[in-house]
Amino acid sequence: MDAALSELYALTENGIKPNVAATAKEHLVNRTTLYKRFQGLTVGRDTALEARRSLSREQEEKLVKYISFIGMEGYGKALFVDTGVLQKVRELEQLQAGAKEREEQEKAQRARERAEARELKAAETLRKRQERQAAKDARMAAKARKEAEVAARKAAAHRKDDDDDDDDDYVEERQPRRSTRQAIGKNN
């Protein structure tokens, strides 16, 4: 990668527009990575690691404020180096990071509790639905039994009426029906 970058920089210094794709192919490196590094959009691994080791802008601001505070107290800025204030600043940041981590853990715990509550609610809803269905089935079975009993009573009453009707049928055969008698009377 470094050889390819050196070649691109050399071409640029000589006033020649470099061909990044050909250079990448020649040196067997990724064309996109080479182009980004050449344009300065990304940095090399060593530079990135060094940037991680150095203080961030926020850390530097905190450090300057703390140094100013110590200077105002009359201790002098040399005390900063001797007492390890930088370590204290880092410990403070770690405590803040720990607080963030605890907050994230609490959020995760609350999310788990909500999920468990949803599962319990779903189970309760299912149980209630099953109870309602069982009650409905029991009502329908009772209704069917009642209808069967009513049908059996009607059938028994009908059989009894049929037995009684045999005698009535005989009588009816001997006596014409009323409508028949009326028709006979009108004809006379």
Coordinates of N, CA and C in Angstrom, one line a residue:
M1 N 0.8 -1.2 0.0 CA 0.0 0.0 0.0 C 0.9 1.3 0.0
D2 N 1.9 1.2 0.8 CA 2.8 2.4 0.9 C 3.6 2.7 -0.4
A3 N 4.0 1.6 -1.0 CA 4.7 1.7 -2.3 C 3.7 2.3 -3.4
A4 N 2.5 1.9 -3.4 CA 1.5 2.4 -4.3 C 1.3 3.9 -4.1
L5 N 1.1 4.3 -2.8 CA 0.9 5.7 -2.4 C 2.2 6.5 -2.8
S6 N 3.4 6.0 -2.6 CA 4.6 6.7 -3.0 C 4.6 6.9 -4.5
E7 N 4.2 5.9 -5.2 CA 4.2 6.1 -6.7 C 3.2 7.2 -7.1
L8 N 2.0 7.2 -6.5 CA 1.0 8.2 -6.9 C 1.5 9.6 -6.5
Y9 N 2.1 9.7 -5.3 CA 2.6 11.0 -4.9 C 3.8 11.5 -5.9
A10 N 4.6 10.5 -6.3 CA 5.7 10.9 -7.2 C 5.2 11.4 -8.5
L11 N 4.2 10.7 -9.1 CA 3.5 11.1 -10.3 C 2.9 12.5 -10.2
T12 N 2.3 12.7 -9.1 CA 1.6 14.0 -8.8 C 2.7 15.1 -8.8
E13 N 3.8 14.9 -8.1 CA 4.9 15.9 -8.0 C 5.5 16.2 -9.3
N14 N 5.5 15.3 -10.2 CA 6.1 15.5 -11.6 C 5.1 16.1 -12.5
G15 N 3.8 16.4 -12.0 CA 2.8 17.1 -12.8 C 2.0 16.1 -13.7
I16 N 2.1 14.8 -13.4 CA 1.4 13.8 -14.2 C 0.2 13.4 -13.3
K17 N -1.0 13.3 -14.0 CA -2.2 12.9 -13.3 C -2.1 11.4 -13.1
P18 N -2.1 10.9 -11.9 CA -1.9 9.5 -11.6 C -3.2 8.7 -12.0
N19 N -2.9 7.5 -12.4 CA -4.0 6.5 -12.7 C -4.1 5.6 -11.5
V20 N -5.1 5.8 -10.6 CA -5.2 5.1 -9.4 C -5.5 3.6 -9.6
A21 N -6.4 3.4 -10.6 CA -6.8 2.0 -10.9 C -5.7 1.2 -11.4
A22 N -4.9 1.7 -12.3 CA -3.7 0.9 -12.8 C -2.7 0.7 -11.7
T23 N -2.5 1.7 -10.9 CA -1.5 1.6 -9.8 C -1.9 0.6 -8.8
A24 N -3.2 0.6 -8.5 CA -3.8 -0.4 -7.5 C -3.6 -1.8 -8.1
K25 N -3.9 -2.0 -9.4 CA -3.8 -3.3 -10.0 C -2.4 -3.8 -10.0
E26 N -1.5 -2.8 -10.3 CA 0.0 -3.2 -10.4 C 0.5 -3.6 -9.0
H27 N 0.1 -3.0 -7.9 CA 0.6 -3.3 -6.6 C -0.4 -4.2 -5.8
L28 N -1.4 -4.7 -6.5 CA -2.3 -5.7 -5.9 C -3.0 -5.2 -4.6
V29 N -3.5 -3.9 -4.7 CA -4.2 -3.4 -3.5 C -5.6 -3.0 -3.9
N30 N -6.4 -2.7 -3.0 CA -7.8 -2.3 -3.3 C -7.8 -0.9 -3.8
R31 N -8.5 -0.7 -5.0 CA -8.5 0.6 -5.7 C -9.2 1.7 -4.9
T32 N -10.3 1.3 -4.2 CA -11.0 2.3 -3.5 C -10.2 2.8 -2.3
T33 N -9.6 1.8 -1.6 CA -8.8 2.2 -0.4 C -7.6 3.0 -0.8
L34 N -7.0 2.7 -1.9 CA -5.8 3.4 -2.4 C -6.3 4.9 -2.7
Y35 N -7.4 5.0 -3.4 CA -7.9 6.3 -3.8 C -8.2 7.2 -2.6
K36 N -8.9 6.6 -1.6 CA -9.2 7.3 -0.4 C -8.0 7.7 0.4
R37 N -7.0 6.9 0.5 CA -5.8 7.2 1.2 C -5.0 8.3 0.4
F38 N -5.0 8.2 -0.9 CA -4.3 9.2 -1.7 C -5.0 10.6 -1.6
Q39 N -6.3 10.6 -1.5 CA -7.0 11.8 -1.4 C -7.0 12.4 0.0
G40 N -6.6 11.6 1.0 CA -6.5 12.0 2.3 C -7.8 11.8 3.1
L41 N -8.8 11.1 2.5 CA -10.0 10.8 3.1 C -9.9 9.8 4.3
T42 N -9.0 8.9 4.2 CA -8.7 8.0 5.3 C -7.3 8.0 5.6
V43 N -6.9 7.5 6.7 CA -5.5 7.5 7.1 C -5.0 6.1 7.3
G44 N -3.7 6.0 7.4 CA -3.1 4.7 7.5 C -3.4 4.1 8.9
R45 N -3.1 2.8 9.1 CA -3.3 2.2 10.4 C -2.5 2.8 11.5
D46 N -1.2 3.1 11.2 CA -0.4 3.7 12.3 C -1.0 5.1 12.7
T47 N -1.4 5.9 11.8 CA -1.9 7.2 12.1 C -3.2 7.0 12.9
A48 N -4.1 6.0 12.5 CA -5.3 5.8 13.2 C -5.1 5.4 14.6
L49 N -4.1 4.5 14.8 CA -3.8 4.0 16.2 C -3.3 5.2 17.0
E50 N -2.4 6.0 16.4 CA -1.9 7.1 17.2 C -3.0 8.1 17.6
A51 N -4.0 8.3 16.7 CA -5.1 9.2 16.9 C -5.9 8.6 18.1
R52 N -6.1 7.3 18.1 CA -6.8 6.7 19.2 C -6.1 6.9 20.6
R53 N -4.8 6.8 20.5 CA -4.1 6.9 21.8 C -4.1 8.4 22.3
S54 N -4.1 9.3 21.4 CA -4.1 10.7 21.9 C -5.4 11.1 22.4
L55 N -5.5 12.3 23.1 CA -6.7 12.7 23.7 C -7.6 13.3 22.7
S56 N -8.9 13.1 23.0 CA -9.9 13.7 22.1 C -10.0 15.2 22.4
R57 N -10.8 15.9 21.6 CA -11.0 17.3 21.8 C -11.6 17.6 23.2
E58 N -12.6 16.8 23.5 CA -13.3 16.9 24.8 C -12.4 16.7 25.9
Q59 N -11.6 15.6 25.8 CA -10.6 15.3 26.9 C -9.6 16.5 27.0
E60 N -9.2 17.0 25.9 CA -8.2 18.1 26.0 C -8.8 19.3 26.7
E61 N -10.1 19.6 26.4 CA -10.8 20.7 27.0 C -10.9 20.5 28.5
K62 N -11.3 19.3 28.9 CA -11.4 19.0 30.3 C -10.1 19.2 31.0
L63 N -9.0 18.7 30.4 CA -7.7 18.8 30.9 C -7.3 20.2 31.1
V64 N -7.5 21.1 30.1 CA -7.1 22.5 30.2 C -7.9 23.1 31.3
K65 N -9.2 22.8 31.4 CA -10.0 23.4 32.5 C -9.5 23.0 33.9
Y66 N -9.1 21.7 34.0 CA -8.6 21.2 35.3 C -7.2 21.9 35.6
I67 N -6.4 22.0 34.6 CA -5.1 22.7 34.8 C -5.3 24.1 35.2
S68 N -6.2 24.8 34.6 CA -6.5 26.2 34.9 C -7.0 26.2 36.4
F69 N -7.9 25.3 36.7 CA -8.4 25.3 38.1 C -7.2 25.1 39.1
I70 N -6.3 24.2 38.8 CA -5.2 23.9 39.7 C -4.3 25.2 39.8
G71 N -4.1 25.8 38.6 CA -3.3 27.0 38.6 C -4.0 28.1 39.4
M72 N -5.3 28.2 39.4 CA -6.0 29.2 40.2 C -5.9 28.9 41.7
E73 N -5.7 27.7 42.0 CA -5.6 27.3 43.4 C -4.2 27.6 44.0
G74 N -3.3 27.9 43.1 CA -2.0 28.3 43.5 C -1.0 27.2 43.5
Y75 N -1.4 26.0 43.0 CA -0.4 24.9 43.0 C 0.6 24.9 41.9
G76 N 0.2 25.6 40.9 CA 1.2 25.7 39.7 C 0.9 24.5 38.8
K77 N 1.3 24.7 37.5 CA 1.0 23.7 36.5 C 1.9 22.5 36.6
A78 N 3.0 22.6 37.2 CA 4.0 21.5 37.4 C 3.3 20.4 38.2
L79 N 2.5 20.8 39.1 CA 1.8 19.8 40.0 C 0.9 18.9 39.2
F80 N 0.4 19.4 38.0 CA -0.4 18.6 37.2 C 0.3 17.3 36.7
V81 N 1.5 17.5 36.3 CA 2.3 16.4 35.8 C 2.7 15.4 36.9
D82 N 3.0 15.9 38.1 CA 3.4 15.1 39.2 C 2.3 14.3 39.8
T83 N 1.1 14.9 39.9 CA 0.1 14.2 40.7 C -0.8 13.2 39.8
G84 N -0.5 13.2 38.5 CA -1.3 12.3 37.7 C -2.7 12.7 37.5
V85 N -2.9 14.0 37.3 CA -4.2 14.5 37.0 C -4.8 13.9 35.8
L86 N -4.0 13.7 34.8 CA -4.4 13.1 33.6 C -5.1 11.7 33.9
Q87 N -4.5 11.0 34.8 CA -5.1 9.7 35.2 C -6.4 9.9 35.8
K88 N -6.5 11.0 36.7 CA -7.8 11.3 37.3 C -8.9 11.6 36.3
V89 N -8.5 12.4 35.3 CA -9.4 12.7 34.2 C -9.9 11.5 33.5
R90 N -9.0 10.6 33.2 CA -9.4 9.3 32.5 C -10.3 8.5 33.4
E91 N -10.0 8.5 34.7 CA -10.9 7.7 35.6 C -12.3 8.3 35.7
L92 N -12.3 9.6 35.7 CA -13.6 10.3 35.6 C -14.4 9.9 34.4
E93 N -13.7 9.9 33.2 CA -14.4 9.5 32.0 C -14.8 8.1 32.0
Q94 N -14.0 7.2 32.7 CA -14.4 5.8 32.8 C -15.6 5.7 33.7
L95 N -15.7 6.5 34.7 CA -16.9 6.5 35.6 C -18.1 6.9 34.8
Q96 N -17.9 7.9 34.0 CA -19.0 8.4 33.1 C -19.4 7.3 32.1
A97 N -18.4 6.6 31.6 CA -18.7 5.5 30.6 C -19.4 4.4 31.4
G98 N -18.9 4.1 32.6 CA -19.6 3.1 33.4 C -21.1 3.4 33.7
A99 N -21.3 4.7 34.0 CA -22.7 5.2 34.2 C -23.5 5.0 32.9
K100 N -22.9 5.3 31.8 CA -23.7 5.1 30.5 C -23.9 3.6 30.3
E101 N -22.9 2.8 30.7 CA -23.1 1.3 30.5 C -24.2 0.8 31.4
R102 N -24.2 1.3 32.7 CA -25.3 0.9 33.6 C -26.6 1.3 33.1
E103 N -26.7 2.5 32.6 CA -28.0 3.0 32.0 C -28.4 2.1 30.8
E104 N -27.5 1.7 30.0 CA -27.8 0.8 28.9 C -28.3 -0.5 29.4
Q105 N -27.6 -1.0 30.5 CA -28.0 -2.3 31.1 C -29.4 -2.2 31.7
E106 N -29.7 -1.0 32.3 CA -31.1 -0.8 32.9 C -32.1 -0.8 31.8
K107 N -31.8 -0.1 30.6 CA -32.7 -0.1 29.5 C -32.9 -1.5 29.0
A108 N -31.9 -2.2 28.9 CA -32.0 -3.6 28.4 C -32.9 -4.4 29.4
Q109 N -32.7 -4.2 30.7 CA -33.5 -4.9 31.7 C -34.9 -4.5 31.5
R110 N -35.2 -3.2 31.4 CA -36.6 -2.8 31.2 C -37.2 -3.4 29.9
A111 N -36.4 -3.5 28.9 CA -36.9 -4.1 27.6 C -37.2 -5.5 27.8
R112 N -36.4 -6.2 28.6 CA -36.6 -7.7 28.9 C -37.9 -7.8 29.7
E113 N -38.1 -6.9 30.7 CA -39.3 -7.0 31.5 C -40.5 -6.7 30.7
R114 N -40.4 -5.7 29.8 CA -41.6 -5.4 28.9 C -41.9 -6.7 28.0
A115 N -40.9 -7.3 27.5 CA -41.1 -8.5 26.7 C -41.7 -9.6 27.5
E116 N -41.3 -9.8 28.8 CA -41.9 -10.8 29.6 C -43.3 -10.5 29.9
A117 N -43.6 -9.2 30.2 CA -45.0 -8.7 30.5 C -45.8 -9.0 29.2
R118 N -45.3 -8.7 28.0 CA -46.1 -9.0 26.8 C -46.4 -10.5 26.7
E119 N -45.4 -11.3 27.0 CA -45.6 -12.8 26.9 C -46.7 -13.2 28.0
L120 N -46.6 -12.7 29.2 CA -47.6 -13.0 30.2 C -48.9 -12.6 29.8
K121 N -49.0 -11.4 29.2 CA -50.3 -10.9 28.8 C -50.9 -11.7 27.7
A122 N -50.0 -12.1 26.8 CA -50.5 -13.0 25.7 C -51.0 -14.3 26.2
A123 N -50.2 -14.9 27.2 CA -50.7 -16.2 27.8 C -52.0 -16.0 28.5
E124 N -52.2 -14.9 29.2 CA -53.4 -14.6 29.9 C -54.6 -14.5 29.0
T125 N -54.3 -13.7 27.9 CA -55.3 -13.6 26.9 C -55.7 -14.9 26.2
L126 N -54.7 -15.7 26.0 CA -55.0 -17.1 25.4 C -55.8 -17.9 26.4
R127 N -55.5 -17.8 27.7 CA -56.2 -18.6 28.7 C -57.7 -18.1 28.8
K128 N -57.9 -16.8 28.8 CA -59.2 -16.3 28.8 C -60.0 -16.7 27.6
R129 N -59.4 -16.6 26.4 CA -60.0 -17.0 25.2 C -60.5 -18.5 25.3
Q130 N -59.6 -19.3 25.8 CA -59.9 -20.7 25.9 C -61.0 -20.9 26.9
E131 N -61.0 -20.2 28.0 CA -62.1 -20.3 29.0 C -63.5 -19.9 28.3
R132 N -63.4 -18.8 27.6 CA -64.7 -18.3 26.9 C -65.1 -19.4 25.9
Q133 N -64.2 -20.0 25.2 CA -64.6 -21.0 24.2 C -65.1 -22.2 24.9
A134 N -64.5 -22.6 26.0 CA -65.0 -23.8 26.8 C -66.4 -23.5 27.3
A135 N -66.7 -22.3 27.8 CA -68.0 -21.9 28.3 C -69.0 -21.9 27.1
K136 N -68.6 -21.4 26.0 CA -69.5 -21.3 24.8 C -69.8 -22.8 24.4
D137 N -68.8 -23.6 24.4 CA -69.0 -25.0 24.0 C -70.0 -25.7 25.0
A138 N -69.8 -25.4 26.3 CA -70.7 -26.0 27.3 C -72.1 -25.5 27.1
R139 N -72.3 -24.2 26.8 CA -73.6 -23.6 26.6 C -74.3 -24.3 25.3
M140 N -73.5 -24.4 24.3 CA -74.0 -25.1 23.1 C -74.4 -26.5 23.3
A141 N -73.6 -27.2 24.1 CA -73.9 -28.6 24.4 C -75.2 -28.7 25.2
A142 N -75.3 -27.8 26.2 CA -76.5 -27.8 27.0 C -77.7 -27.4 26.2
K143 N -77.6 -26.5 25.2 CA -78.7 -26.2 24.3 C -79.0 -27.3 23.4
A144 N -78.0 -28.0 22.9 CA -78.3 -29.2 22.1 C -79.0 -30.3 22.9
R145 N -78.6 -30.5 24.2 CA -79.2 -31.5 25.0 C -80.7 -31.1 25.3
K146 N -80.9 -29.8 25.5 CA -82.3 -29.3 25.8 C -83.1 -29.5 24.5
E147 N -82.6 -29.2 23.3 CA -83.3 -29.4 22.1 C -83.6 -30.8 21.9
A148 N -82.6 -31.7 22.2 CA -82.9 -33.1 22.0 C -84.0 -33.6 23.0
E149 N -84.0 -33.1 24.2 CA -85.0 -33.5 25.1 C -86.4 -33.0 24.7
V150 N -86.4 -31.8 24.2 CA -87.7 -31.2 23.6 C -88.1 -32.1 22.4
A151 N -87.2 -32.4 21.5 CA -87.6 -33.2 20.4 C -88.1 -34.6 20.8
A152 N -87.4 -35.2 21.9 CA -87.8 -36.5 22.4 C -89.2 -36.4 23.0
R153 N -89.5 -35.3 23.7 CA -90.8 -35.2 24.3 C -91.9 -35.0 23.2
K154 N -91.5 -34.2 22.2 CA -92.5 -34.0 21.1 C -92.7 -35.3 20.4
A155 N -91.7 -36.1 20.2 CA -91.8 -37.4 19.5 C -92.7 -38.3 20.3
A156 N -92.4 -38.3 21.6 CA -93.2 -39.2 22.5 C -94.7 -38.7 22.5
A157 N -94.9 -37.4 22.6 CA -96.3 -36.9 22.5 C -96.9 -37.2 21.2
H158 N -96.2 -37.1 20.1 CA -96.7 -37.4 18.8 C -97.1 -38.8 18.7
R159 N -96.2 -39.7 19.2 CA -96.5 -41.1 19.2 C -97.8 -41.4 20.0
K160 N -97.9 -40.7 21.1 CA -99.1 -40.9 22.0 C -100.3 -40.4 21.2
D161 N -100.2 -39.2 20.6 CA -101.3 -38.7 19.8 C -101.6 -39.6 18.6
D162 N -100.6 -40.2 18.0 CA -100.8 -41.2 16.9 C -101.7 -42.4 17.5
D163 N -101.3 -42.8 18.6 CA -102.1 -43.9 19.2 C -103.5 -43.5 19.5
D164 N -103.7 -42.3 20.0 CA -105.0 -41.8 20.3 C -105.7 -41.5 19.0
D165 N -105.0 -41.0 18.0 CA -105.6 -40.7 16.7 C -106.2 -41.9 16.0
D166 N -105.8 -43.0 16.2 CA -106.3 -44.2 15.6 C -107.8 -44.3 15.9
D167 N -108.2 -44.1 17.1 CA -109.6 -44.1 17.5 C -110.4 -42.9 16.8
D168 N -109.7 -41.8 16.8 CA -110.4 -40.6 16.3 C -110.5 -40.8 14.8
D169 N -109.6 -41.4 14.1 CA -109.6 -41.6 12.7 C -110.9 -42.4 12.4
Y170 N -111.1 -43.4 13.2 CA -112.3 -44.3 13.0 C -113.6 -43.5 13.1
V171 N -113.6 -42.6 14.1 CA -114.8 -41.8 14.3 C -114.9 -40.8 13.1
E172 N -113.8 -40.3 12.7 CA -113.9 -39.3 11.7 C -114.3 -40.0 10.4
E173 N -114.0 -41.2 10.2 CA -114.4 -41.9 9.0 C -116.0 -42.0 9.0
R174 N -116.5 -42.2 10.1 CA -118.0 -42.4 10.2 C -118.7 -41.1 10.1
Q175 N -118.1 -40.0 10.7 CA -118.8 -38.8 10.6 C -118.0 -37.9 9.6
P176 N -118.8 -37.3 8.7 CA -118.1 -36.4 7.8 C -117.6 -35.2 8.5
R177 N -116.7 -34.6 8.0 CA -116.1 -33.4 8.6 C -117.1 -32.3 8.4
R178 N -116.9 -31.3 9.2 CA -117.8 -30.2 9.2 C -117.9 -29.5 7.9
S179 N -116.8 -29.3 7.2 CA -116.8 -28.6 5.9 C -117.5 -29.5 4.9
T180 N -117.4 -30.8 5.1 CA -118.1 -31.7 4.2 C -119.6 -31.6 4.5
R181 N -120.0 -31.6 5.8 CA -121.4 -31.5 6.1 C -122.0 -30.2 5.6
Q182 N -121.3 -29.1 5.7 CA -121.8 -27.9 5.2 C -122.0 -27.9 3.7
A183 N -121.0 -28.5 3.0 CA -121.1 -28.7 1.6 C -122.3 -29.5 1.2
I184 N -122.6 -30.5 2.0 CA -123.8 -31.4 1.7 C -125.0 -30.6 1.9
G185 N -125.1 -29.8 3.0 CA -126.2 -29.0 3.3 C -126.5 -28.0 2.3
K186 N -125.6 -27.4 1.7 CA -125.8 -26.4 0.7 C -126.3 -27.0 -0.6
N187 N -125.9 -28.2 -0.9 CA -126.3 -28.8 -2.1 C -127.8 -29.2 -2.0
N188 N -128.3 -29.4 -0.8 CA -129.7 -29.8 -0.7 C -130.6 -28.7 -0.8

